[in-house]
């Protein structure tokens, strides 16, 4: 039986590496195996910033991949937490009673949705702000080079 609370916490905490996908769909789930790719690229972007500084043009493209992946997984955790017990059990526990306990919402599920909303929204806004700021700074630098 797939537990809604566990799936929500896995989507929040281990979503960028696909843990929630493997829990719900098994190890043969292709999206679960693809999720670590943007995560790793974003971490590589952070490493590039540490090596080359904030002026590295590849880092401001790579870092938002990590942010958008984390924000997307936080959104998935919220969606899992907000599913009704009937919808959850129909989708992930079809052999169970529509109101079975694994699909019910408890305080742990509510906690997962609150933490996911807080962290996911913060990471999403930071990713957008970082990429837009770097883009406009790059445009200003290019305009200065052209005018000289």
Coordinates of C-alpha atoms in Angstrom, one line a residue:
X1 CA 0.0 0.0 0.0
X2 CA 1.4 3.4 -1.1
X3 CA 1.2 5.9 1.7
X4 CA 0.3 9.5 0.8
X5 CA 2.2 11.1 3.6
X6 CA 5.4 9.2 2.8
X7 CA 5.0 10.0 -0.9
X8 CA 4.6 13.7 -0.1
X9 CA 7.7 13.8 2.1
X10 CA 9.7 11.8 -0.5
X11 CA 8.7 14.2 -3.2
X12 CA 9.8 17.2 -1.1
X13 CA 13.0 15.8 0.4
X14 CA 14.2 13.3 -2.3
X15 CA 12.3 14.5 -5.3
X16 CA 15.3 16.0 -7.2
X17 CA 16.8 12.5 -7.3
X18 CA 13.4 10.8 -8.1
X19 CA 12.7 9.0 -4.8
X20 CA 9.0 9.7 -4.9
X21 CA 8.8 8.3 -8.4
X22 CA 10.6 5.1 -7.5
X23 CA 8.3 4.7 -4.4
X24 CA 5.1 5.1 -6.4
X25 CA 6.0 3.6 -9.7
X26 CA 8.9 1.3 -9.1
X27 CA 12.5 1.2 -10.3
X28 CA 11.5 0.9 -14.0
X29 CA 10.1 4.5 -14.0
X30 CA 11.9 6.5 -16.6
X31 CA 11.0 10.0 -15.3
X32 CA 12.5 8.9 -11.9
X33 CA 15.8 8.1 -13.6
X34 CA 15.8 11.4 -15.6
X35 CA 15.2 13.7 -12.5
X36 CA 18.8 13.6 -11.3
X37 CA 20.0 15.1 -14.6
X38 CA 18.8 18.7 -14.1
X39 CA 19.7 18.3 -10.4
X40 CA 23.3 17.4 -11.2
X41 CA 23.6 20.1 -13.9
X42 CA 22.4 22.7 -11.3
X43 CA 24.9 21.5 -8.8
X44 CA 27.6 21.7 -11.5
X45 CA 26.5 25.3 -12.0
X46 CA 27.0 26.1 -8.3
X47 CA 30.5 24.5 -8.6
X48 CA 31.2 26.7 -11.6
X49 CA 30.3 29.8 -9.6
X50 CA 32.7 28.8 -6.9
X51 CA 35.5 28.3 -9.4
X52 CA 34.9 31.1 -11.9
X53 CA 32.8 33.6 -10.0
X54 CA 29.4 35.1 -10.7
X55 CA 30.4 36.3 -14.2
X56 CA 30.4 32.8 -15.6
X57 CA 27.7 32.7 -18.2
X58 CA 27.1 28.9 -18.0
X59 CA 26.4 29.1 -14.3
X60 CA 23.5 31.4 -14.6
X61 CA 22.0 29.0 -17.1
X62 CA 22.7 25.8 -15.0
X63 CA 21.8 27.0 -11.5
X64 CA 18.1 27.7 -12.2
X65 CA 17.8 24.1 -13.4
X66 CA 18.4 23.0 -9.8
X67 CA 15.9 25.6 -8.5
X68 CA 13.2 24.7 -10.9
X69 CA 13.7 21.0 -10.2
X70 CA 13.4 21.5 -6.4
X71 CA 10.4 23.8 -6.9
X72 CA 8.7 21.3 -9.2
X73 CA 9.2 18.5 -6.7
X74 CA 7.8 20.7 -3.9
X75 CA 4.8 21.3 -6.1
X76 CA 4.4 17.6 -6.7
X77 CA 4.5 17.0 -2.9
X78 CA 1.7 19.6 -2.4
X79 CA -0.4 17.9 -5.1
X80 CA 0.1 14.5 -3.4
X81 CA -0.8 16.0 0.0
X82 CA -4.0 17.6 -1.4
X83 CA -5.3 14.5 -3.2
X84 CA -8.5 13.1 -1.6
X85 CA -8.2 9.7 -0.1
X86 CA -10.5 8.3 -2.7
X87 CA -8.4 9.7 -5.6
X88 CA -5.2 8.6 -3.9
X89 CA -6.3 5.0 -3.3
X90 CA -7.9 4.8 -6.8
X91 CA -4.6 5.8 -8.4
X92 CA -2.0 4.2 -6.2
X93 CA -3.8 1.6 -4.2
X94 CA -6.5 0.3 -6.6
X95 CA -7.0 -3.0 -4.6
X96 CA -7.8 -1.1 -1.4
X97 CA -11.0 0.4 -0.1
X98 CA -11.5 4.0 -1.4
X99 CA -11.3 5.4 2.1
X100 CA -8.3 3.2 3.2
X101 CA -5.8 4.6 5.7
X102 CA -2.8 5.1 3.4
X103 CA -4.7 7.7 1.4
X104 CA -5.9 9.7 4.4
X105 CA -4.6 13.2 5.2
X106 CA -2.9 13.5 8.6
X107 CA -0.7 16.1 10.4
X108 CA 2.3 14.6 8.7
X109 CA 0.8 15.2 5.3
X110 CA -0.2 18.7 6.2
X111 CA 3.3 19.4 7.4
X112 CA 4.8 18.1 4.1
X113 CA 2.5 20.5 2.2
X114 CA 3.3 23.5 4.4
X115 CA 7.1 22.9 4.2
X116 CA 6.9 22.2 0.5
X117 CA 5.0 25.4 -0.1
X118 CA 7.5 27.5 1.9
X119 CA 10.7 26.0 0.5
X120 CA 9.4 25.5 -3.0
X121 CA 8.1 29.1 -3.4
X122 CA 11.3 30.5 -2.0
X123 CA 13.5 28.4 -4.3
X124 CA 11.4 29.2 -7.3
X125 CA 11.5 33.0 -6.7
X126 CA 15.3 32.9 -6.0
X127 CA 15.9 30.9 -9.2
X128 CA 13.9 33.4 -11.2
X129 CA 15.5 36.4 -9.6
X130 CA 19.0 34.9 -10.1
X131 CA 18.5 34.1 -13.7
X132 CA 16.9 37.4 -14.6
X133 CA 19.5 39.4 -12.8
X134 CA 22.4 37.6 -14.5
X135 CA 20.7 37.9 -17.9
X136 CA 20.3 41.7 -17.6
X137 CA 23.8 42.1 -16.2
X138 CA 25.1 40.2 -19.2
X139 CA 23.1 42.4 -21.6
X140 CA 24.5 45.5 -20.0
X141 CA 28.1 44.2 -20.3
X142 CA 27.5 43.3 -24.0
X143 CA 26.1 46.8 -24.7
X144 CA 29.1 48.4 -23.1
X145 CA 31.4 46.3 -25.2
X146 CA 29.6 47.3 -28.4
X147 CA 29.6 51.0 -27.5
X148 CA 33.4 51.1 -26.9

